[in-house]
Amino acid sequence: MSDEQRYTGLIERYRQWLPLAATTRAISLGEGATPLIRLHNIEQDLGGEHVLYVKFEGLNPTGSFKDRGMTVAVTQAVAEGSRAIICASTGNTSAAAAAYAARAGITAFVIIPEGKIALGKLAQAMAHGAVVMQIQGNFDLGMRLVREVAEHAPVAIVNSINPYRLQGQKTAAFEIVEALGRAPDYHCLPVGNAGNITAHWLGYSELAGEQLPALIPPGVDYPAPRRLITKRPHMLGFQAAGSAPFVAREMVDEPETVATAIRIGHPQSWQYAWSAQQESEGWFGAFEDAQILETQRYLAAREGVFCEPASAASLCGALAEIRDGRIRPGSTVVCTLTGHGLKDPDIAIRELSEPVLNVPAQLDAIAHAIQTRLA
Ligand code: F0G
C-alpha cells in the first residue's frame, strides 16, 4: 500500500483545516481515527430510549487523547526550530510529549506530581527517554513552574495553553461528525485543565461554520471553517467531586481524587470552557470517586471497553443525566473516553476486579470452577 492510501495520522488527514504550513513535515505516530463505539448493552439497561456512543481515545498511540494535540504541537515546535519541549502533567501529557519528542529527535522535560501519577504513564515517559522531574506539589504548581521557566529557557510549552494542542484535539469532533453524519445532541467529557472540552467546542463550531478567534494561534494564515453541520451539541463537562472548580465556580487549591488525571484545581482553559458551556447551553457536574470507579467497572464488564478512571467521569455524568431526564429521551449522546484503562493497572486490580480464584493445576479443578460459575 502506498503512503497516499495508508492512514498516516490526523495532520495528513486534516491538514487543510489546520494552521500548519503546507510544507511542514508531520511528526506523527498514526494518531486519530479512533473508534466510535455504540453501547448497545448499556442502552438497553437505560430503557432503550437513548443512542449512546463512546469515542475511545484510549486507542491512540500512547493510549490517550493527548496524542491528537501533541502531534500538532510538536510538529509546529520543530518547524519553529525548537530542540526541546516542556510540560507539567498528571501523566498522559507527559507520556505523549515523551513519545512525540522521541519521534522528532528532540528532548522532552516533564514535571509530574510525585506519587500522584498512574504507573503506566510514568513508565511511558521513562521508556521514551523524557527527563522526568517529580515535584512535591500538584499539577497546578507544576503548571506555574512551567510557565515561568519557559520565559527564560529555550523550551516550547506543550501543555494545552499552546494553541496548537487544541487545534489537534479539535479533530476528534471532526471524526464524530463524519461518523454520525451530524453532531450528537450531547457531548460529555471529563474536565481537568479544560483544554479538551474547549478543543471539542472549537471543532464543532468550525464544522458549523463559526470561528472562535480567541483560539486561533497568533500570526497564522487560518483556514476557513468546514461547514458540515447546522447544529452543535450541548457540551457537558464532568469532574471528580474533590476536584471540581467548575461546579464550585471557583478555583480549588487542594484538589483530590482517585482519578489522578483530572486532579486539577486551577484549570488553564477556565474562561474558554465557560464560553463552551454557555454558547452550547451545556452544563458541568461532579461525581464522587466511588461513582466514577463504579462506572469504569460497569463499562468494562458490560461492554468490553476498558478506560481509565478519569475517562469514566464522562459516562458517569451521561448515565446520571439520562436517569434524571436532563438528557432527553430520543437524544444521541457521545462520551469521550480520554484514556485507556491499562494506564492505571493499580486501580484496576485494587478497585475493579472480581477476586482471582486460586485453582490447582488439574483438569477436574478447572472443570469444577467452570460448572460452579455457569450453574
Ligand atoms: N482524561 C484524562 C485521561 C486526562 O489525562 C486528562 C488530562 C483529562 C481527562 C482532562 O482533560 O485537561 O483537557 O480537561 N490530563 C492532563 C495531563 C492534565 O497532564 O495528562 P483536560
Short mmCIF file of C-alpha atoms and ligand atoms in Angstrom, two decimals:
data_model
loop_
_atom_site.label_atom_id
_atom_site.label_comp_id
_atom_site.label_asym_id
_atom_site.label_seq_id
_atom_site.Cartn_x
_atom_site.Cartn_y
_atom_site.Cartn_z
CA MET A 1 0.00 0.00 0.00
CA SER A 2 1.38 3.41 -0.87
CA ASP A 3 1.70 6.20 1.68
CA GLU A 4 -1.16 8.01 -0.07
CA GLN A 5 -3.56 5.17 0.80
CA ARG A 6 -2.22 4.30 4.23
CA TYR A 7 -3.66 6.24 7.18
CA THR A 8 -0.74 8.30 8.46
CA GLY A 9 -2.25 10.33 11.25
CA LEU A 10 -4.51 13.30 11.72
CA ILE A 11 -2.23 16.00 10.31
CA GLU A 12 -2.20 14.42 6.88
CA ARG A 13 -5.92 13.62 7.17
CA TYR A 14 -6.98 17.14 8.21
CA ARG A 15 -4.09 19.32 7.06
CA GLN A 16 -6.33 21.72 5.14
CA TRP A 17 -8.20 22.61 8.34
CA LEU A 18 -5.09 23.00 10.50
CA PRO A 19 -2.95 26.16 10.67
CA LEU A 20 0.28 24.43 9.59
CA ALA A 21 2.37 25.48 6.63
CA ALA A 22 1.85 23.18 3.64
CA THR A 23 5.49 22.11 3.63
CA THR A 24 5.76 21.32 7.36
CA ARG A 25 6.82 17.71 7.95
CA ALA A 26 4.32 15.99 10.24
CA ILE A 27 5.68 14.35 13.40
CA SER A 28 3.14 11.55 13.68
CA LEU A 29 2.55 8.16 15.24
CA GLY A 30 -0.65 7.49 13.30
CA GLU A 31 -2.89 9.08 15.97
CA GLY A 32 -6.60 9.74 15.49
CA ALA A 33 -9.19 7.64 13.63
CA THR A 34 -10.31 6.18 16.97
CA PRO A 35 -13.49 4.10 17.10
CA LEU A 36 -16.89 5.49 17.99
CA ILE A 37 -18.40 2.52 19.80
CA ARG A 38 -22.15 2.19 20.33
CA LEU A 39 -23.06 0.95 23.83
CA HIS A 40 -25.87 -1.44 22.92
CA ASN A 41 -25.95 -3.23 26.29
CA ILE A 42 -25.95 -0.07 28.37
CA GLU A 43 -28.61 1.49 26.13
CA GLN A 44 -30.81 -1.49 26.94
CA ASP A 45 -30.13 -1.12 30.68
CA LEU A 46 -31.26 2.50 30.40
CA GLY A 47 -34.55 1.59 28.76
CA GLY A 48 -33.60 1.88 25.10
CA GLU A 49 -34.68 5.50 24.66
CA HIS A 50 -31.23 6.97 24.02
CA VAL A 51 -28.48 6.36 21.50
CA LEU A 52 -25.19 6.22 23.35
CA TYR A 53 -21.65 6.14 21.96
CA VAL A 54 -18.16 6.31 23.40
CA LYS A 55 -15.30 7.80 21.43
CA PHE A 56 -12.46 5.60 22.63
CA GLU A 57 -9.46 7.90 22.69
CA GLY A 58 -7.55 5.32 24.71
CA LEU A 59 -6.78 3.69 21.36
CA ASN A 60 -4.42 6.47 20.31
CA PRO A 61 -0.71 5.51 20.05
CA THR A 62 0.22 6.42 23.63
CA GLY A 63 -3.20 5.48 24.99
CA SER A 64 -4.84 8.88 25.39
CA PHE A 65 -6.37 11.81 23.50
CA LYS A 66 -3.24 13.84 24.18
CA ASP A 67 -1.67 12.39 21.03
CA ARG A 68 -4.04 14.45 18.88
CA GLY A 69 -2.76 17.67 20.37
CA MET A 70 0.82 16.54 20.69
CA THR A 71 1.29 15.65 17.02
CA VAL A 72 0.35 19.20 16.03
CA ALA A 73 2.18 20.96 18.89
CA VAL A 74 5.42 19.04 18.35
CA THR A 75 5.19 19.39 14.56
CA GLN A 76 4.86 23.16 14.93
CA ALA A 77 7.57 23.38 17.64
CA VAL A 78 10.04 21.52 15.39
CA ALA A 79 9.04 23.69 12.41
CA GLU A 80 9.86 26.75 14.54
CA GLY A 81 13.27 25.30 15.36
CA SER A 82 12.68 24.08 18.94
CA ARG A 83 15.11 21.46 20.23
CA ALA A 84 13.21 20.82 23.46
CA ILE A 85 9.67 20.80 24.81
CA ILE A 86 8.32 21.00 28.35
CA CYS A 87 5.05 20.26 30.10
CA ALA A 88 3.51 19.83 33.52
CA SER A 89 1.35 16.76 33.63
CA THR A 90 -0.90 14.48 35.61
CA GLY A 91 0.59 11.73 33.41
CA ASN A 92 -0.92 11.45 29.95
CA THR A 93 0.51 14.68 28.56
CA SER A 94 3.95 13.60 29.77
CA ALA A 95 3.60 10.22 28.03
CA ALA A 96 2.54 11.84 24.76
CA ALA A 97 5.19 14.59 24.95
CA ALA A 98 7.87 11.97 25.60
CA ALA A 99 6.79 9.81 22.66
CA TYR A 100 6.45 12.61 20.10
CA ALA A 101 9.75 14.18 21.24
CA ALA A 102 11.45 10.80 20.75
CA ARG A 103 9.92 10.59 17.28
CA ALA A 104 11.15 14.11 16.46
CA GLY A 105 14.61 13.56 17.92
CA ILE A 106 14.26 16.37 20.47
CA THR A 107 14.26 16.46 24.29
CA ALA A 108 11.13 16.36 26.47
CA PHE A 109 11.18 17.73 30.01
CA VAL A 110 8.17 16.68 32.05
CA ILE A 111 7.10 17.84 35.51
CA ILE A 112 4.84 15.47 37.42
CA PRO A 113 3.36 15.45 40.93
CA GLU A 114 5.27 12.91 42.99
CA GLY A 115 3.23 9.82 43.85
CA LYS A 116 0.12 11.07 42.03
CA ILE A 117 0.50 9.70 38.54
CA ALA A 118 -0.59 6.31 37.31
CA LEU A 119 2.16 3.74 36.86
CA GLY A 120 1.66 3.16 33.13
CA LYS A 121 2.09 6.86 32.38
CA LEU A 122 5.32 7.12 34.36
CA ALA A 123 6.62 4.01 32.57
CA GLN A 124 5.86 5.62 29.20
CA ALA A 125 7.64 8.89 29.95
CA MET A 126 10.68 6.95 31.14
CA ALA A 127 10.65 4.49 28.23
CA HIS A 128 10.61 7.29 25.68
CA GLY A 129 13.59 8.95 27.32
CA ALA A 130 12.00 12.10 28.72
CA VAL A 131 13.72 13.99 31.51
CA VAL A 132 11.22 13.29 34.28
CA MET A 133 11.10 15.76 37.17
CA GLN A 134 8.92 14.83 40.13
CA ILE A 135 7.85 17.70 42.35
CA GLN A 136 6.42 17.83 45.85
CA GLY A 137 3.34 19.60 44.69
CA ASN A 138 0.34 19.13 42.45
CA PHE A 139 -0.26 19.73 38.74
CA ASP A 140 -1.29 23.35 39.29
CA LEU A 141 2.07 24.17 40.89
CA GLY A 142 3.86 22.30 38.09
CA MET A 143 1.96 24.35 35.53
CA ARG A 144 3.03 27.60 37.22
CA LEU A 145 6.67 26.49 37.20
CA VAL A 146 6.48 25.54 33.51
CA ARG A 147 5.07 28.93 32.55
CA GLU A 148 7.86 30.67 34.45
CA VAL A 149 10.76 28.54 33.27
CA ALA A 150 9.69 28.74 29.60
CA GLU A 151 10.14 32.52 29.74
CA HIS A 152 13.88 32.05 30.19
CA ALA A 153 14.84 28.58 28.96
CA PRO A 154 14.86 27.52 25.26
CA VAL A 155 11.92 25.14 25.57
CA ALA A 156 8.48 25.13 23.94
CA ILE A 157 5.49 24.56 26.25
CA VAL A 158 3.29 21.72 25.02
CA ASN A 159 0.54 21.95 27.62
CA SER A 160 -2.86 22.90 26.25
CA ILE A 161 -2.10 26.61 26.73
CA ASN A 162 -0.20 26.00 23.48
CA PRO A 163 -2.89 26.81 20.88
CA TYR A 164 -1.62 24.09 18.52
CA ARG A 165 -2.62 21.45 21.08
CA LEU A 166 -6.27 22.50 20.81
CA GLN A 167 -6.03 22.57 17.02
CA GLY A 168 -5.05 18.90 17.02
CA GLN A 169 -7.66 17.93 19.59
CA LYS A 170 -10.49 19.59 17.62
CA THR A 171 -10.18 16.77 15.07
CA ALA A 172 -11.98 14.39 17.45
CA ALA A 173 -15.14 16.42 16.79
CA PHE A 174 -14.48 16.17 13.03
CA GLU A 175 -14.30 12.36 13.25
CA ILE A 176 -17.51 12.13 15.28
CA VAL A 177 -19.47 14.23 12.79
CA GLU A 178 -18.08 12.24 9.88
CA ALA A 179 -19.13 9.01 11.60
CA LEU A 180 -22.64 10.14 12.55
CA GLY A 181 -23.36 12.42 9.61
CA ARG A 182 -24.30 15.10 12.15
CA ALA A 183 -23.29 16.31 15.60
CA PRO A 184 -24.59 14.41 18.64
CA ASP A 185 -27.21 16.17 20.76
CA TYR A 186 -24.97 15.99 23.82
CA HIS A 187 -21.22 15.56 24.11
CA CYS A 188 -19.88 14.55 27.54
CA LEU A 189 -16.25 14.94 28.58
CA PRO A 190 -14.18 14.64 31.73
CA VAL A 191 -12.76 18.06 32.62
CA GLY A 192 -9.40 18.74 34.22
CA ASN A 193 -7.36 21.55 32.75
CA ALA A 194 -10.34 22.14 30.41
CA GLY A 195 -8.36 22.09 27.17
CA ASN A 196 -10.22 19.17 25.66
CA ILE A 197 -13.75 20.49 26.15
CA THR A 198 -12.51 23.76 24.63
CA ALA A 199 -10.95 21.90 21.68
CA HIS A 200 -14.13 19.92 21.01
CA TRP A 201 -16.22 23.09 21.06
CA LEU A 202 -13.73 24.62 18.62
CA GLY A 203 -14.08 21.60 16.34
CA TYR A 204 -17.88 21.58 16.39
CA SER A 205 -18.00 25.34 15.93
CA GLU A 206 -15.80 25.23 12.85
CA LEU A 207 -17.97 22.43 11.48
CA ALA A 208 -20.95 24.75 11.95
CA GLY A 209 -19.17 27.48 10.00
CA GLU A 210 -18.15 29.56 13.03
CA GLN A 211 -14.67 30.65 14.04
CA LEU A 212 -13.53 31.13 17.63
CA PRO A 213 -10.97 33.92 17.19
CA ALA A 214 -9.58 33.65 20.74
CA LEU A 215 -8.28 30.17 19.95
CA ILE A 216 -6.51 30.98 16.70
CA PRO A 217 -2.71 30.87 17.07
CA PRO A 218 -1.22 34.35 16.61
CA GLY A 219 0.12 35.36 13.21
CA VAL A 220 -1.08 32.41 11.15
CA ASP A 221 -2.93 32.08 7.91
CA TYR A 222 -6.06 30.45 9.33
CA PRO A 223 -8.17 28.04 7.26
CA ALA A 224 -11.86 28.69 6.61
CA PRO A 225 -14.37 26.69 8.70
CA ARG A 226 -15.68 23.40 7.26
CA ARG A 227 -19.47 23.93 7.37
CA LEU A 228 -20.73 20.36 7.65
CA ILE A 229 -23.40 20.80 10.33
CA THR A 230 -26.14 23.22 11.27
CA LYS A 231 -26.46 22.31 14.95
CA ARG A 232 -23.75 21.96 17.59
CA PRO A 233 -24.10 19.69 20.64
CA HIS A 234 -24.71 20.70 24.23
CA MET A 235 -21.31 20.35 25.91
CA LEU A 236 -21.41 18.64 29.29
CA GLY A 237 -18.26 18.65 31.44
CA PHE A 238 -17.83 16.27 34.36
CA GLN A 239 -15.37 16.43 37.22
CA ALA A 240 -14.49 14.46 40.34
CA ALA A 241 -16.24 15.89 43.41
CA GLY A 242 -12.95 16.52 45.23
CA SER A 243 -11.54 18.37 42.25
CA ALA A 244 -14.43 20.32 40.77
CA PRO A 245 -13.69 24.03 40.26
CA PHE A 246 -16.33 24.31 37.50
CA VAL A 247 -19.01 23.11 39.87
CA ALA A 248 -17.73 25.26 42.75
CA ARG A 249 -17.44 28.16 40.25
CA GLU A 250 -14.06 28.97 41.77
CA MET A 251 -10.54 27.58 41.79
CA VAL A 252 -9.81 24.73 44.20
CA ASP A 253 -6.46 24.84 46.00
CA GLU A 254 -6.15 21.24 47.23
CA PRO A 255 -7.81 19.04 44.58
CA GLU A 256 -8.09 15.36 45.49
CA THR A 257 -9.44 12.38 43.55
CA VAL A 258 -8.57 8.79 42.72
CA ALA A 259 -8.89 9.88 39.07
CA THR A 260 -5.40 11.39 39.15
CA ALA A 261 -5.58 12.52 35.50
CA ILE A 262 -8.13 15.18 36.46
CA ARG A 263 -6.70 16.10 39.86
CA ILE A 264 -6.58 19.78 38.86
CA GLY A 265 -7.90 22.75 40.82
CA HIS A 266 -6.77 25.69 38.67
CA PRO A 267 -7.76 24.88 35.07
CA GLN A 268 -5.81 26.85 32.49
CA SER A 269 -8.68 27.00 29.95
CA TRP A 270 -11.12 28.30 32.59
CA GLN A 271 -12.68 31.08 30.52
CA TYR A 272 -12.80 29.11 27.27
CA ALA A 273 -14.59 26.23 28.97
CA TRP A 274 -17.19 28.59 30.44
CA SER A 275 -17.74 30.01 26.96
CA ALA A 276 -18.25 26.49 25.59
CA GLN A 277 -20.76 25.76 28.34
CA GLN A 278 -22.68 28.98 27.77
CA GLU A 279 -22.64 29.02 23.98
CA SER A 280 -23.65 25.35 23.81
CA GLU A 281 -26.25 25.63 26.57
CA GLY A 282 -24.47 22.83 28.36
CA TRP A 283 -23.52 22.36 32.00
CA PHE A 284 -20.96 21.00 34.45
CA GLY A 285 -21.41 18.30 37.06
CA ALA A 286 -19.32 16.37 39.59
CA PHE A 287 -19.37 12.84 40.96
CA GLU A 288 -17.79 11.05 43.89
CA ASP A 289 -14.79 8.83 43.23
CA ALA A 290 -16.85 5.74 44.09
CA GLN A 291 -19.42 6.57 41.38
CA ILE A 292 -16.69 7.17 38.80
CA LEU A 293 -14.99 3.85 39.61
CA GLU A 294 -18.33 2.05 39.51
CA THR A 295 -18.91 3.44 36.01
CA GLN A 296 -15.42 2.36 34.92
CA ARG A 297 -16.16 -1.17 36.17
CA TYR A 298 -19.66 -1.25 34.61
CA LEU A 299 -18.40 -0.16 31.19
CA ALA A 300 -15.55 -2.67 31.24
CA ALA A 301 -17.75 -5.56 32.38
CA ARG A 302 -20.88 -4.73 30.37
CA GLU A 303 -19.40 -3.54 27.07
CA GLY A 304 -15.79 -4.77 27.00
CA VAL A 305 -14.39 -1.23 26.93
CA PHE A 306 -11.66 -0.51 29.48
CA CYS A 307 -10.96 3.15 30.17
CA GLU A 308 -9.01 4.85 32.92
CA PRO A 309 -10.84 6.30 35.95
CA ALA A 310 -10.85 9.95 34.78
CA SER A 311 -12.35 8.90 31.46
CA ALA A 312 -15.26 7.19 33.17
CA ALA A 313 -16.38 10.56 34.54
CA SER A 314 -17.91 11.38 31.14
CA LEU A 315 -20.06 8.26 31.04
CA CYS A 316 -20.83 8.56 34.76
CA GLY A 317 -22.25 12.01 34.03
CA ALA A 318 -24.18 10.85 30.96
CA LEU A 319 -25.80 7.98 32.85
CA ALA A 320 -26.82 10.24 35.74
CA GLU A 321 -28.27 12.90 33.43
CA ILE A 322 -30.16 10.31 31.39
CA ARG A 323 -31.64 8.79 34.55
CA ASP A 324 -32.59 12.27 35.81
CA GLY A 325 -34.20 13.13 32.47
CA ARG A 326 -31.99 16.17 31.91
CA ILE A 327 -30.69 14.40 28.79
CA ARG A 328 -33.95 13.95 26.94
CA PRO A 329 -35.23 10.62 25.54
CA GLY A 330 -34.54 10.30 21.83
CA SER A 331 -31.17 12.01 22.19
CA THR A 332 -27.88 10.89 20.71
CA VAL A 333 -25.07 11.16 23.25
CA VAL A 334 -21.32 10.85 22.73
CA CYS A 335 -18.99 10.36 25.71
CA THR A 336 -15.27 10.83 25.25
CA LEU A 337 -13.17 8.12 26.91
CA THR A 338 -9.96 10.06 27.20
CA GLY A 339 -7.50 7.33 28.21
CA HIS A 340 -7.01 3.55 28.26
CA GLY A 341 -7.64 1.50 31.41
CA LEU A 342 -4.18 -0.07 31.14
CA LYS A 343 -2.68 3.28 32.07
CA ASP A 344 -3.62 2.69 35.68
CA PRO A 345 -3.30 -1.04 36.48
CA ASP A 346 -3.09 -0.42 40.23
CA ILE A 347 -6.62 0.97 40.34
CA ALA A 348 -7.95 -1.81 38.14
CA ILE A 349 -6.58 -4.51 40.39
CA ARG A 350 -7.40 -2.75 43.65
CA GLU A 351 -10.88 -1.49 42.89
CA LEU A 352 -12.39 -3.27 39.94
CA SER A 353 -11.64 -6.93 39.62
CA GLU A 354 -13.52 -9.99 40.70
CA PRO A 355 -11.39 -11.93 43.17
CA VAL A 356 -8.90 -14.18 41.38
CA LEU A 357 -9.55 -17.88 42.04
CA ASN A 358 -6.64 -19.96 43.22
CA VAL A 359 -7.15 -23.26 41.42
CA PRO A 360 -4.98 -26.40 41.46
CA ALA A 361 -3.40 -27.07 38.03
CA GLN A 362 -5.72 -30.02 37.40
CA LEU A 363 -8.44 -30.67 34.88
CA ASP A 364 -11.15 -31.56 37.42
CA ALA A 365 -10.50 -28.39 39.44
CA ILE A 366 -10.83 -26.19 36.36
CA ALA A 367 -13.94 -28.09 35.22
CA HIS A 368 -15.45 -27.65 38.68
CA ALA A 369 -14.77 -23.91 38.65
CA ILE A 370 -16.49 -23.63 35.25
CA GLN A 371 -19.51 -25.64 36.39
CA THR A 372 -19.85 -23.57 39.56
CA ARG A 373 -19.75 -20.32 37.64
CA LEU A 374 -22.22 -21.37 34.93
CA ALA A 375 -24.65 -23.11 37.31
N1 F0G B 1 -8.91 12.48 30.97
C1 F0G B 1 -7.63 12.11 31.00
C2 F0G B 1 -7.32 10.65 30.92
C3 F0G B 1 -6.61 13.08 31.11
O1 F0G B 1 -5.34 12.70 31.13
C4 F0G B 1 -6.97 14.44 31.20
C5 F0G B 1 -5.95 15.48 31.34
C6 F0G B 1 -8.32 14.77 31.14
C7 F0G B 1 -9.26 13.77 31.04
C8 F0G B 1 -8.81 16.16 31.21
O2 F0G B 1 -8.57 16.85 30.03
O3 F0G B 1 -7.21 18.68 30.97
O4 F0G B 1 -8.16 18.81 28.67
O5 F0G B 1 -9.65 18.96 30.67
N2 F0G B 1 -4.74 15.24 31.56
C9 F0G B 1 -3.67 16.24 31.58
C10 F0G B 1 -2.31 15.56 31.66
C11 F0G B 1 -3.86 17.34 32.51
O6 F0G B 1 -1.37 16.17 32.18
O7 F0G B 1 -2.18 14.45 31.20
P1 F0G B 1 -8.40 18.43 30.07
#
